[in-house]
Amino acid sequence: MTPWNLLLFFFGFQATCAALPGTWELLVPDAGIASMHTAVTHFNTVVLLDRTHIGPSRKLLPEHHCRPSQGDPLLRHGRDCTAHSVLLDLQTNTIRPLTILTDTWCSSGQFLPDGTLLHTGGDLEGWKKFRKFTPCDANSLCDWEELQDIELSQGRWYATNQILPDGSIIIIGGKASNSVEFFPPRKSGAIKFSFLGEVEDNQMDNLYPYVHLLPTGQLFIFANNKAVLYDYNTNTVAKNYPILDGGPRNYPSAGSSVMLSLTGDYSSATVVICGGAQYGAYLERTTDTPAHGSCGRIEATRLDPVWEMEDMPFGRIMGDLVMLPTGDVLIINGAQAGTQGFEMASQPCLFPVLYRPSEPVGLRFMTLTPGSVPRMYHSTANLLPDGRVLLAGSNPHYFYKFNAEFPTELRIEAFSPEYLSSDKANIRPVLVDLPEKVGYGEVFTAAVTVELPVVGVIEVNFASAPFSTHSFSQGQRLVKLTVTSPVPDGAGNYKITCTSPPGGRVAPPGYYMVFAVNQGVPSIARWVQLGS
């Protein structure tokens, strides 16, 4: 390419990027840790969690809070005085160190009905640990609690957690753990789940299984390239789904999955699975093997479900699928070649993509404004109450390494979808009144204000706060409520009559971000506790 052509290409690329939707902002230039696991609490704080046994981080613990080094070869004097978990205050973008005592490498989590984050497993001395983080307001000093009186029946490393309709948690799989168990612990302990062993191959590909609670109360569980409908009450497989073409999709082959929003009478649920590495890339440690760009979509509640295939604009591994308040899905983070694992990927995929489920095949994907920070192995993405998406982490190295092509990443960013652009401010609703707690099937009123007159229906949608790690958001769901047309109540004011979800199968008990959505533009959410 001649210099002149290169110049034309550069300016053409810049012009194209400038015309794409969405904006980026840097929230925290140095969080002190690279977040491998991230969750947003109902106090509008964010728990960020790495792992121990990686030497010192760049965030000091408070005085007298050092932990034993547990044999970490990079630590001197037998203790570690740096944080491996921090709390981000979304109002001030400030970071507070948290104390984690046991190794949380590749662990799992889920919020309990009372808003407490239950965290499970990890590696080494953390393998069988239960931990809790009970969130508090930004002026208090809540911290991690490592439970001493109970432990997991089996060690859980690369497992998946899902809250159930009764508020208990099922913990599924993990390395050398082809079983399920529950929190609170049940007398049965770990129960063998044969499906995970059946789909395991010589590069594993059954770790961090994709788990979605269907409105039937059963679980859609996907691992490698297969899925089953699982009845956890009887430990039986009720259905085997067709094989998804395109090779393995779970860790270490690095696809992602989301269940689309639940709507109408909530009898139907559709699952989407996108991306992944080619089989063998992990075994051969090839960093330049092109990633898959295919997505499979299946209506999991149908009697005769089939996969509908389509292609993303980019091949992608280690992407995150984030459910937005509108019901669209943001595909973000990851790389275009290689596989999951330390220093095993290349060609970061900087372009987010919007997936619009209601559009026909061939028109569902929209390329958005690219970022500038590679977010590869061990990065996360979480929906925030203001509709932005928080991006954190990326550490493709065994230890922290800053002098590298893809260095350990301590910056925290936010991506704003097009619905937050200034030209939509006059149709953006403000949710001014909502109950703090609602029961199942309860009729309640939401009060909103909108600058321009409302045309049509304003949606009221419940979004969960999932636990994001390794390209999958555990417990992620969006439930669109049955609502009436907005009734004018003075200039710019409207009242909407809403009916909450009918039961825990549709929306398990807990705290939800509740968004009002007007013509595809969401309000800032208010937190509501849902339960009986």
Coordinates of C-alpha atoms in Angstrom, one line a residue:
M1 CA 0.0 0.0 0.0
T2 CA 1.4 3.4 -1.0
P3 CA 1.8 6.2 1.6
W4 CA -1.0 8.1 -0.2
N5 CA -3.4 5.1 -0.1
L6 CA -2.4 4.4 3.6
L7 CA -3.3 8.0 4.4
L8 CA -6.7 7.7 2.6
F9 CA -7.4 4.5 4.5
F10 CA -6.5 6.1 7.8
F11 CA -8.8 9.1 7.3
G12 CA -11.5 6.9 5.8
F13 CA -11.4 4.6 8.9
Q14 CA -11.5 7.7 11.2
A15 CA -14.5 9.1 9.4
T16 CA -16.3 5.7 9.5
C17 CA -15.6 5.4 13.2
A18 CA -16.8 8.9 13.9
A19 CA -20.2 8.1 12.2
L20 CA -20.8 4.9 14.3
P21 CA -23.1 4.9 17.3
G22 CA -22.0 4.9 20.9
T23 CA -19.4 6.7 23.0
W24 CA -16.6 5.7 25.4
E25 CA -15.3 7.3 28.6
L26 CA -12.6 6.5 31.1
L27 CA -14.0 6.2 34.6
V28 CA -10.9 5.1 36.6
P29 CA -7.4 5.4 35.3
D30 CA -6.0 2.9 37.8
A31 CA -8.2 0.6 39.8
G32 CA -5.2 -1.1 41.4
I33 CA -6.4 -4.6 40.3
A34 CA -7.4 -6.3 37.0
S35 CA -11.0 -7.5 37.6
M36 CA -11.6 -11.1 36.6
H37 CA -15.1 -11.1 38.2
T38 CA -17.5 -8.1 38.5
A39 CA -21.0 -7.5 39.9
V40 CA -23.1 -4.4 40.5
T41 CA -24.8 -4.0 43.9
H42 CA -28.2 -2.4 44.7
F43 CA -26.2 0.4 46.5
N44 CA -24.9 1.5 43.1
T45 CA -21.4 0.2 43.9
V46 CA -19.5 -2.4 41.9
V47 CA -17.6 -5.3 43.4
L48 CA -14.4 -6.1 41.4
L49 CA -12.5 -9.2 42.2
D50 CA -9.3 -10.7 40.8
R51 CA -7.4 -13.7 42.3
T52 CA -4.7 -14.1 44.9
H53 CA -1.4 -15.9 44.4
I54 CA -0.3 -13.4 41.7
G55 CA 2.0 -11.3 43.8
P56 CA 1.2 -7.7 44.9
S57 CA -1.4 -5.7 43.2
R58 CA -1.2 -1.9 42.9
K59 CA -3.8 -1.2 45.6
L60 CA -2.7 -1.3 49.2
L61 CA -5.0 -2.8 51.9
P62 CA -5.7 -0.7 55.0
E63 CA -3.2 -0.9 57.8
H64 CA -3.3 -4.2 59.8
H65 CA -5.3 -5.9 57.1
C66 CA -2.5 -7.9 55.5
R67 CA -3.2 -11.6 54.8
P68 CA -0.8 -14.6 54.9
S69 CA 1.0 -15.1 51.6
Q70 CA -0.2 -18.7 51.4
G71 CA 3.1 -19.6 49.7
D72 CA 2.9 -17.0 46.9
P73 CA 6.4 -17.0 45.4
L74 CA 6.2 -13.3 44.5
L75 CA 5.6 -12.1 48.0
R76 CA 8.2 -11.5 50.7
H77 CA 8.0 -11.5 54.5
G78 CA 5.2 -14.2 54.4
R79 CA 2.3 -11.7 53.9
D80 CA 0.4 -9.8 51.3
C81 CA -0.6 -6.2 52.1
T82 CA -2.3 -5.5 48.7
A83 CA -5.9 -5.8 47.7
H84 CA -7.2 -8.4 45.2
S85 CA -10.7 -7.1 45.4
V86 CA -12.0 -3.5 45.3
L87 CA -15.3 -1.6 45.5
L88 CA -16.1 1.1 43.0
D89 CA -18.5 3.9 44.0
L90 CA -20.4 4.8 40.8
Q91 CA -21.3 8.3 42.1
T92 CA -17.7 9.4 42.7
N93 CA -15.7 6.8 40.6
T94 CA -13.6 6.2 43.7
I95 CA -12.0 2.9 44.6
R96 CA -11.9 1.3 48.1
P97 CA -9.8 -1.8 48.8
L98 CA -11.5 -5.0 50.0
T99 CA -10.0 -7.9 51.8
I100 CA -10.1 -11.4 50.3
L101 CA -8.3 -14.2 52.1
T102 CA -8.5 -17.3 49.9
D103 CA -7.8 -17.8 46.2
T104 CA -10.7 -16.8 44.0
W105 CA -9.2 -17.7 40.7
C106 CA -11.9 -18.6 38.1
S107 CA -14.7 -18.7 40.7
S108 CA -18.4 -18.1 40.4
G109 CA -21.1 -16.0 42.1
Q110 CA -24.7 -14.9 42.3
F111 CA -26.8 -12.5 44.3
L112 CA -29.1 -13.8 47.0
P113 CA -32.6 -12.5 47.5
D114 CA -31.5 -10.1 50.2
G115 CA -28.9 -8.5 47.9
T116 CA -25.9 -10.3 49.4
L117 CA -23.4 -11.5 46.8
L118 CA -22.7 -15.2 47.3
H119 CA -19.3 -16.2 46.0
T120 CA -18.1 -19.8 45.5
G121 CA -14.9 -21.7 44.9
G122 CA -11.7 -20.8 43.2
D123 CA -8.3 -22.6 43.3
L124 CA -6.0 -23.9 46.0
E125 CA -7.2 -23.1 49.5
G126 CA -10.3 -21.3 48.0
W127 CA -11.5 -24.4 46.1
K128 CA -14.3 -25.3 48.5
K129 CA -15.0 -21.9 50.0
F130 CA -18.2 -20.0 50.4
R131 CA -17.8 -16.2 50.7
K132 CA -20.3 -13.4 51.1
F133 CA -20.2 -9.7 50.4
T134 CA -23.1 -7.9 52.0
P135 CA -23.2 -4.5 50.2
C136 CA -23.6 -1.2 52.0
D137 CA -23.8 2.5 51.2
A138 CA -20.7 4.2 50.0
N139 CA -20.1 5.8 53.5
S140 CA -19.9 2.4 55.2
L141 CA -17.1 -0.2 55.3
C142 CA -18.7 -3.5 54.3
D143 CA -16.2 -6.2 53.3
W144 CA -15.8 -9.9 52.3
E145 CA -16.8 -12.6 54.8
E146 CA -15.3 -16.0 54.3
L147 CA -17.8 -18.6 55.8
Q148 CA -16.2 -20.9 58.3
D149 CA -19.0 -23.2 59.3
I150 CA -19.9 -24.6 55.9
E151 CA -18.0 -25.4 52.7
L152 CA -18.7 -26.8 49.2
S153 CA -19.2 -30.5 48.9
Q154 CA -16.9 -30.6 45.9
G155 CA -14.2 -28.1 44.9
R156 CA -15.5 -25.6 42.3
W157 CA -13.1 -24.1 39.8
Y158 CA -14.7 -22.8 36.6
A159 CA -18.3 -23.4 37.8
T160 CA -21.5 -21.6 37.1
N161 CA -24.1 -20.3 39.6
Q162 CA -27.8 -19.6 39.0
I163 CA -30.4 -18.4 41.4
L164 CA -33.5 -20.6 41.5
P165 CA -37.2 -19.7 41.9
D166 CA -37.1 -20.3 45.6
G167 CA -34.1 -18.0 46.1
S168 CA -31.6 -20.8 46.6
I169 CA -28.5 -21.1 44.3
I170 CA -27.5 -24.1 42.2
I171 CA -23.8 -24.4 41.5
I172 CA -23.0 -26.4 38.4
G173 CA -19.8 -28.1 37.2
G174 CA -16.2 -27.0 37.4
K175 CA -12.9 -28.6 36.6
A176 CA -13.1 -32.3 37.6
S177 CA -16.5 -31.6 39.2
N178 CA -19.2 -33.0 36.9
S179 CA -21.9 -32.5 39.5
V180 CA -24.3 -29.9 41.0
E181 CA -24.9 -28.7 44.5
F182 CA -26.9 -26.0 46.2
F183 CA -26.7 -23.1 48.6
P184 CA -27.9 -23.3 51.3
P185 CA -26.3 -26.7 51.3
R186 CA -28.6 -29.7 51.1
K187 CA -28.1 -33.0 52.8
S188 CA -27.6 -34.6 49.4
G189 CA -24.3 -32.7 48.9
A190 CA -22.9 -32.9 45.4
I191 CA -25.1 -34.7 42.9
K192 CA -23.6 -36.3 39.8
F193 CA -24.6 -34.6 36.6
S194 CA -23.6 -37.0 33.8
F195 CA -24.1 -34.5 31.0
L196 CA -21.0 -32.6 31.9
G197 CA -18.8 -35.7 31.7
E198 CA -20.4 -36.7 28.4
V199 CA -19.5 -33.4 26.7
E200 CA -16.0 -33.1 28.1
D201 CA -13.3 -33.5 25.4
N202 CA -9.5 -33.6 25.5
Q203 CA -9.3 -29.8 25.9
M204 CA -12.2 -29.8 28.4
D205 CA -14.8 -27.4 26.7
N206 CA -17.3 -28.1 29.5
L207 CA -16.2 -25.5 31.9
Y208 CA -18.3 -22.4 32.9
P209 CA -21.4 -24.0 31.4
Y210 CA -24.0 -21.6 30.1
V211 CA -27.0 -21.9 32.4
H212 CA -30.4 -20.1 31.9
L213 CA -33.4 -20.5 34.2
L214 CA -36.4 -21.0 31.9
P215 CA -39.9 -19.8 32.8
T216 CA -40.9 -23.5 33.1
G217 CA -38.6 -23.7 36.1
Q218 CA -36.2 -26.0 34.4
L219 CA -32.6 -25.1 33.4
F220 CA -31.2 -24.8 29.9
I221 CA -27.6 -25.9 30.3
F222 CA -25.1 -25.7 27.4
A223 CA -21.6 -27.1 27.4
N224 CA -19.2 -27.7 24.5
N225 CA -21.7 -27.9 21.5
K226 CA -24.6 -29.5 23.2
A227 CA -27.5 -28.5 25.5
V228 CA -30.0 -30.2 27.7
L229 CA -33.2 -29.2 29.6
Y230 CA -32.4 -30.1 33.2
D231 CA -34.8 -30.7 36.0
Y232 CA -32.8 -30.0 39.1
N233 CA -35.6 -31.2 41.4
T234 CA -35.3 -34.8 40.1
N235 CA -31.8 -34.6 38.7
T236 CA -33.1 -35.7 35.3
V237 CA -32.6 -34.5 31.7
A238 CA -36.0 -33.7 30.2
K239 CA -34.7 -33.0 26.7
N240 CA -31.6 -33.1 24.6
Y241 CA -31.4 -30.2 22.2
P242 CA -29.9 -30.4 18.7
I243 CA -26.1 -30.0 18.4
L244 CA -25.0 -26.4 17.7
D245 CA -22.8 -26.3 14.6
G246 CA -19.5 -24.3 14.7
G247 CA -17.4 -26.3 17.2
P248 CA -17.1 -25.9 21.0
R249 CA -18.3 -22.7 22.6
N250 CA -17.5 -23.0 26.3
Y251 CA -14.2 -22.5 28.2
P252 CA -11.6 -22.7 26.9
S253 CA -13.2 -22.2 23.5
A254 CA -14.5 -18.8 24.6
G255 CA -18.0 -18.1 23.2
S256 CA -20.7 -16.4 25.1
S257 CA -24.5 -16.7 25.7
V258 CA -27.5 -14.8 26.7
M259 CA -31.2 -15.5 27.2
L260 CA -33.3 -12.9 25.4
S261 CA -35.9 -10.8 27.3
L262 CA -39.0 -12.5 28.7
T263 CA -42.2 -10.9 27.5
G264 CA -45.9 -11.4 27.0
D265 CA -47.2 -14.3 29.0
Y266 CA -43.6 -15.4 29.7
S267 CA -44.2 -18.9 28.2
S268 CA -41.4 -18.6 25.7
A269 CA -37.6 -18.3 26.2
T270 CA -35.0 -17.9 23.5
V271 CA -31.2 -18.4 24.0
V272 CA -28.4 -17.0 21.9
I273 CA -24.9 -18.3 21.8
C274 CA -22.2 -16.5 19.8
G275 CA -18.5 -16.9 18.8
G276 CA -15.9 -19.3 20.0
A277 CA -12.5 -20.7 19.2
Q278 CA -11.8 -23.4 16.6
Y279 CA -11.3 -26.8 18.2
G280 CA -7.6 -27.5 18.7
A281 CA -6.5 -23.9 19.2
Y282 CA -6.2 -24.4 22.9
L283 CA -4.3 -27.7 22.6
E284 CA -1.9 -26.3 20.0
R285 CA -1.6 -23.0 21.8
T286 CA -2.1 -21.1 18.6
T287 CA -2.7 -17.4 18.9
D288 CA -3.6 -16.7 15.3
T289 CA -6.3 -19.2 14.6
P290 CA -9.3 -17.2 13.4
A291 CA -12.3 -17.1 15.8
H292 CA -15.8 -18.2 14.8
G293 CA -18.3 -15.5 13.9
S294 CA -21.4 -17.6 14.0
C295 CA -24.3 -17.3 16.4
G296 CA -26.9 -19.9 17.2
R297 CA -30.4 -18.9 18.4
I298 CA -32.9 -21.4 19.7
E299 CA -36.4 -21.1 21.3
A300 CA -35.6 -23.3 24.2
T301 CA -39.2 -23.8 25.3
R302 CA -40.5 -25.1 22.0
L303 CA -41.4 -28.8 21.7
D304 CA -39.3 -29.2 18.6
P305 CA -36.5 -26.5 19.0
V306 CA -34.0 -25.9 16.2
W307 CA -31.0 -23.7 16.0
E308 CA -31.2 -20.6 13.7
M309 CA -27.7 -19.6 12.5
E310 CA -26.4 -16.2 11.6
D311 CA -23.0 -14.5 11.5
M312 CA -21.6 -11.6 13.4
P313 CA -19.7 -8.8 11.6
F314 CA -16.5 -10.1 13.3
G315 CA -15.2 -13.5 14.5
R316 CA -14.9 -13.2 18.3
I317 CA -13.7 -15.1 21.2
M318 CA -14.0 -14.0 24.9
G319 CA -16.8 -11.6 24.0
D320 CA -19.4 -10.6 26.5
L321 CA -23.1 -10.6 25.7
V322 CA -24.8 -7.9 27.8
M323 CA -28.6 -7.6 28.0
L324 CA -29.5 -3.9 27.7
P325 CA -32.6 -2.3 29.2
T326 CA -34.3 -2.2 25.8
G327 CA -34.0 -6.0 25.1
D328 CA -31.2 -5.5 22.6
V329 CA -27.9 -7.2 23.4
L330 CA -24.4 -5.6 23.4
I331 CA -21.6 -7.8 22.2
I332 CA -18.3 -6.4 23.5
N333 CA -14.7 -7.3 24.5
G334 CA -12.7 -10.2 23.2
A335 CA -10.3 -11.1 20.4
Q336 CA -10.6 -12.2 16.8
A337 CA -8.0 -15.0 17.0
G338 CA -6.7 -17.7 19.4
T339 CA -8.4 -19.1 22.4
Q340 CA -8.9 -18.5 26.1
G341 CA -5.8 -19.1 28.3
F342 CA -2.7 -17.2 29.3
E343 CA -1.2 -15.4 26.3
M344 CA -3.2 -17.5 23.8
A345 CA -5.1 -14.8 21.8
S346 CA -4.3 -12.0 19.4
Q347 CA -6.1 -9.3 17.3
P348 CA -8.3 -7.7 19.9
C349 CA -11.8 -7.0 18.8
L350 CA -12.3 -3.3 19.6
F351 CA -15.7 -2.9 17.9
P352 CA -18.8 -3.5 20.0
V353 CA -21.8 -4.9 18.1
L354 CA -25.5 -4.4 18.8
Y355 CA -27.7 -7.4 18.4
R356 CA -31.3 -6.5 17.8
P357 CA -33.4 -9.6 18.3
S358 CA -36.6 -8.2 16.8
E359 CA -35.1 -7.6 13.4
P360 CA -35.1 -10.3 10.7
V361 CA -32.1 -12.5 10.1
G362 CA -29.4 -10.6 8.2
L363 CA -30.4 -7.2 9.8
R364 CA -29.8 -8.0 13.5
F365 CA -26.2 -6.8 13.9
M366 CA -25.0 -3.2 14.0
T367 CA -21.4 -2.3 14.4
L368 CA -20.7 0.4 17.0
T369 CA -17.9 2.9 17.8
P370 CA -14.7 1.0 18.6
G371 CA -12.8 1.4 21.9
S372 CA -9.1 1.7 22.2
V373 CA -8.3 -0.6 25.2
P374 CA -8.0 -4.3 24.4
R375 CA -10.2 -6.3 26.7
M376 CA -9.2 -9.9 26.2
Y377 CA -8.7 -12.8 28.7
H378 CA -10.1 -12.1 32.1
S379 CA -12.2 -9.1 31.3
T380 CA -15.8 -8.3 32.2
A381 CA -18.8 -6.3 31.1
N382 CA -21.8 -5.2 33.3
L383 CA -24.9 -3.1 32.7
L384 CA -25.1 -0.1 35.0
P385 CA -28.2 1.5 36.4
D386 CA -27.8 4.5 34.2
G387 CA -27.8 2.4 31.0
R388 CA -24.1 2.5 30.4
V389 CA -22.0 -0.7 30.3
L390 CA -19.0 -1.0 32.6
L391 CA -15.8 -2.6 31.2
A392 CA -13.1 -3.8 33.5
G393 CA -10.1 -6.1 33.6
S394 CA -8.0 -8.0 30.9
N395 CA -5.0 -9.9 32.1
P396 CA -3.8 -12.4 29.6
H397 CA -0.8 -13.2 31.8
Y398 CA -0.3 -15.5 34.7
F399 CA 1.0 -12.6 36.9
Y400 CA 0.6 -8.9 36.4
K401 CA 2.6 -7.8 33.4
F402 CA 2.6 -4.2 32.1
N403 CA 5.4 -4.4 29.6
A404 CA 3.7 -6.5 27.0
E405 CA 1.8 -6.3 23.7
F406 CA -1.5 -6.8 25.7
P407 CA -0.6 -5.7 29.2
T408 CA -2.4 -6.3 32.4
E409 CA -5.3 -3.7 32.3
L410 CA -6.2 -1.6 35.4
R411 CA -8.3 1.0 33.7
I412 CA -12.1 0.9 34.1
E413 CA -14.2 2.3 31.2
A414 CA -17.9 2.8 30.4
F415 CA -19.5 2.4 27.0
S416 CA -22.7 4.5 26.3
P417 CA -25.0 3.0 23.7
E418 CA -26.7 5.3 21.2
Y419 CA -29.8 5.5 23.4
L420 CA -27.8 7.8 25.7
S421 CA -26.9 10.3 23.0
S422 CA -27.9 13.9 23.7
D423 CA -30.3 14.1 20.8
K424 CA -32.5 11.6 22.6
A425 CA -32.7 13.6 25.8
N426 CA -36.2 15.0 25.1
I427 CA -37.7 11.5 24.9
R428 CA -35.7 10.0 27.8
P429 CA -38.1 9.2 30.6
V430 CA -37.3 9.9 34.3
L431 CA -38.6 7.4 36.7
V432 CA -39.7 9.6 39.6
D433 CA -41.7 7.1 41.7
L434 CA -41.7 3.4 42.2
P435 CA -42.3 1.1 45.1
E436 CA -39.1 -0.1 46.8
K437 CA -40.5 -3.6 47.1
V438 CA -43.1 -5.6 45.1
G439 CA -44.5 -9.0 45.4
Y440 CA -45.2 -11.5 42.6
G441 CA -48.2 -10.7 40.5
E442 CA -48.6 -7.3 42.2
V443 CA -50.2 -4.4 40.4
F444 CA -48.4 -1.2 41.1
T445 CA -47.9 2.3 39.6
A446 CA -44.8 3.8 38.1
A447 CA -44.6 7.6 37.7
V448 CA -42.5 9.0 35.0
T449 CA -41.8 12.4 33.4
V450 CA -40.9 12.9 29.7
E451 CA -40.1 16.2 28.1
L452 CA -41.9 15.6 24.8
P453 CA -45.4 14.1 24.6
V454 CA -45.4 10.3 24.8
V455 CA -46.5 8.4 21.8
G456 CA -47.3 4.7 22.4
V457 CA -46.4 2.5 25.3
I458 CA -43.6 3.2 27.9
E459 CA -42.1 -0.2 28.8
V460 CA -41.2 -1.0 32.4
N461 CA -38.4 -3.6 32.5
F462 CA -36.8 -5.6 35.3
A463 CA -33.0 -6.2 34.8
S464 CA -31.1 -8.5 37.1
A465 CA -27.6 -7.8 38.3
P466 CA -25.5 -10.7 37.1
F467 CA -22.0 -12.0 38.1
S468 CA -19.8 -11.4 35.1
T469 CA -16.7 -13.6 34.5
H470 CA -15.0 -15.4 31.6
S471 CA -17.4 -14.1 28.9
F472 CA -20.6 -15.1 30.6
S473 CA -22.9 -13.2 33.0
Q474 CA -24.2 -15.7 35.5
G475 CA -27.9 -15.0 36.4
Q476 CA -28.5 -12.4 33.7
R477 CA -32.1 -11.8 32.7
L478 CA -34.5 -9.1 31.5
V479 CA -38.2 -9.3 32.2
K480 CA -40.6 -6.9 30.4
L481 CA -43.7 -6.2 32.5
T482 CA -47.3 -6.1 31.4
V483 CA -48.2 -2.4 31.4
T484 CA -51.0 -0.1 30.5
S485 CA -50.7 2.9 28.2
P486 CA -49.3 5.9 30.1
V487 CA -51.9 8.2 31.6
P488 CA -51.2 11.9 31.6
D489 CA -50.9 13.4 35.0
G490 CA -50.0 17.0 34.5
A491 CA -47.5 18.6 32.1
G492 CA -44.9 15.9 31.2
N493 CA -46.0 13.6 33.9
Y494 CA -47.4 10.1 33.3
K495 CA -48.6 7.2 35.4
I496 CA -48.2 3.6 34.2
T497 CA -50.0 0.7 35.8
C498 CA -47.7 -2.3 35.9
T499 CA -48.0 -6.0 36.9
S500 CA -44.9 -7.5 38.4
P501 CA -43.6 -10.9 37.3
P502 CA -46.0 -13.8 38.2
G503 CA -43.4 -15.9 40.1
G504 CA -39.9 -16.9 40.7
R505 CA -39.6 -19.0 37.6
V506 CA -40.0 -15.8 35.5
A507 CA -37.9 -13.6 37.9
P508 CA -36.2 -15.2 40.9
P509 CA -36.5 -13.2 44.1
G510 CA -33.9 -10.4 44.6
Y511 CA -33.0 -6.8 43.7
Y512 CA -33.6 -5.7 40.1
M513 CA -32.8 -2.5 38.2
V514 CA -36.1 -1.2 37.0
F515 CA -36.0 0.9 33.8
A516 CA -38.7 2.8 32.1
V517 CA -38.1 2.7 28.3
N518 CA -39.7 5.2 25.9
Q519 CA -39.2 4.7 22.2
G520 CA -36.1 2.6 22.8
V521 CA -34.6 5.1 25.3
P522 CA -34.2 4.0 28.9
S523 CA -34.5 6.0 32.1
I524 CA -32.0 5.7 34.9
A525 CA -33.0 2.6 36.8
R526 CA -34.4 2.5 40.3
W527 CA -33.7 -0.6 42.4
V528 CA -36.7 -2.7 43.5
Q529 CA -36.7 -5.8 45.6
L530 CA -38.9 -8.5 44.1
G531 CA -40.3 -11.3 46.3
S532 CA -43.3 -13.0 47.8

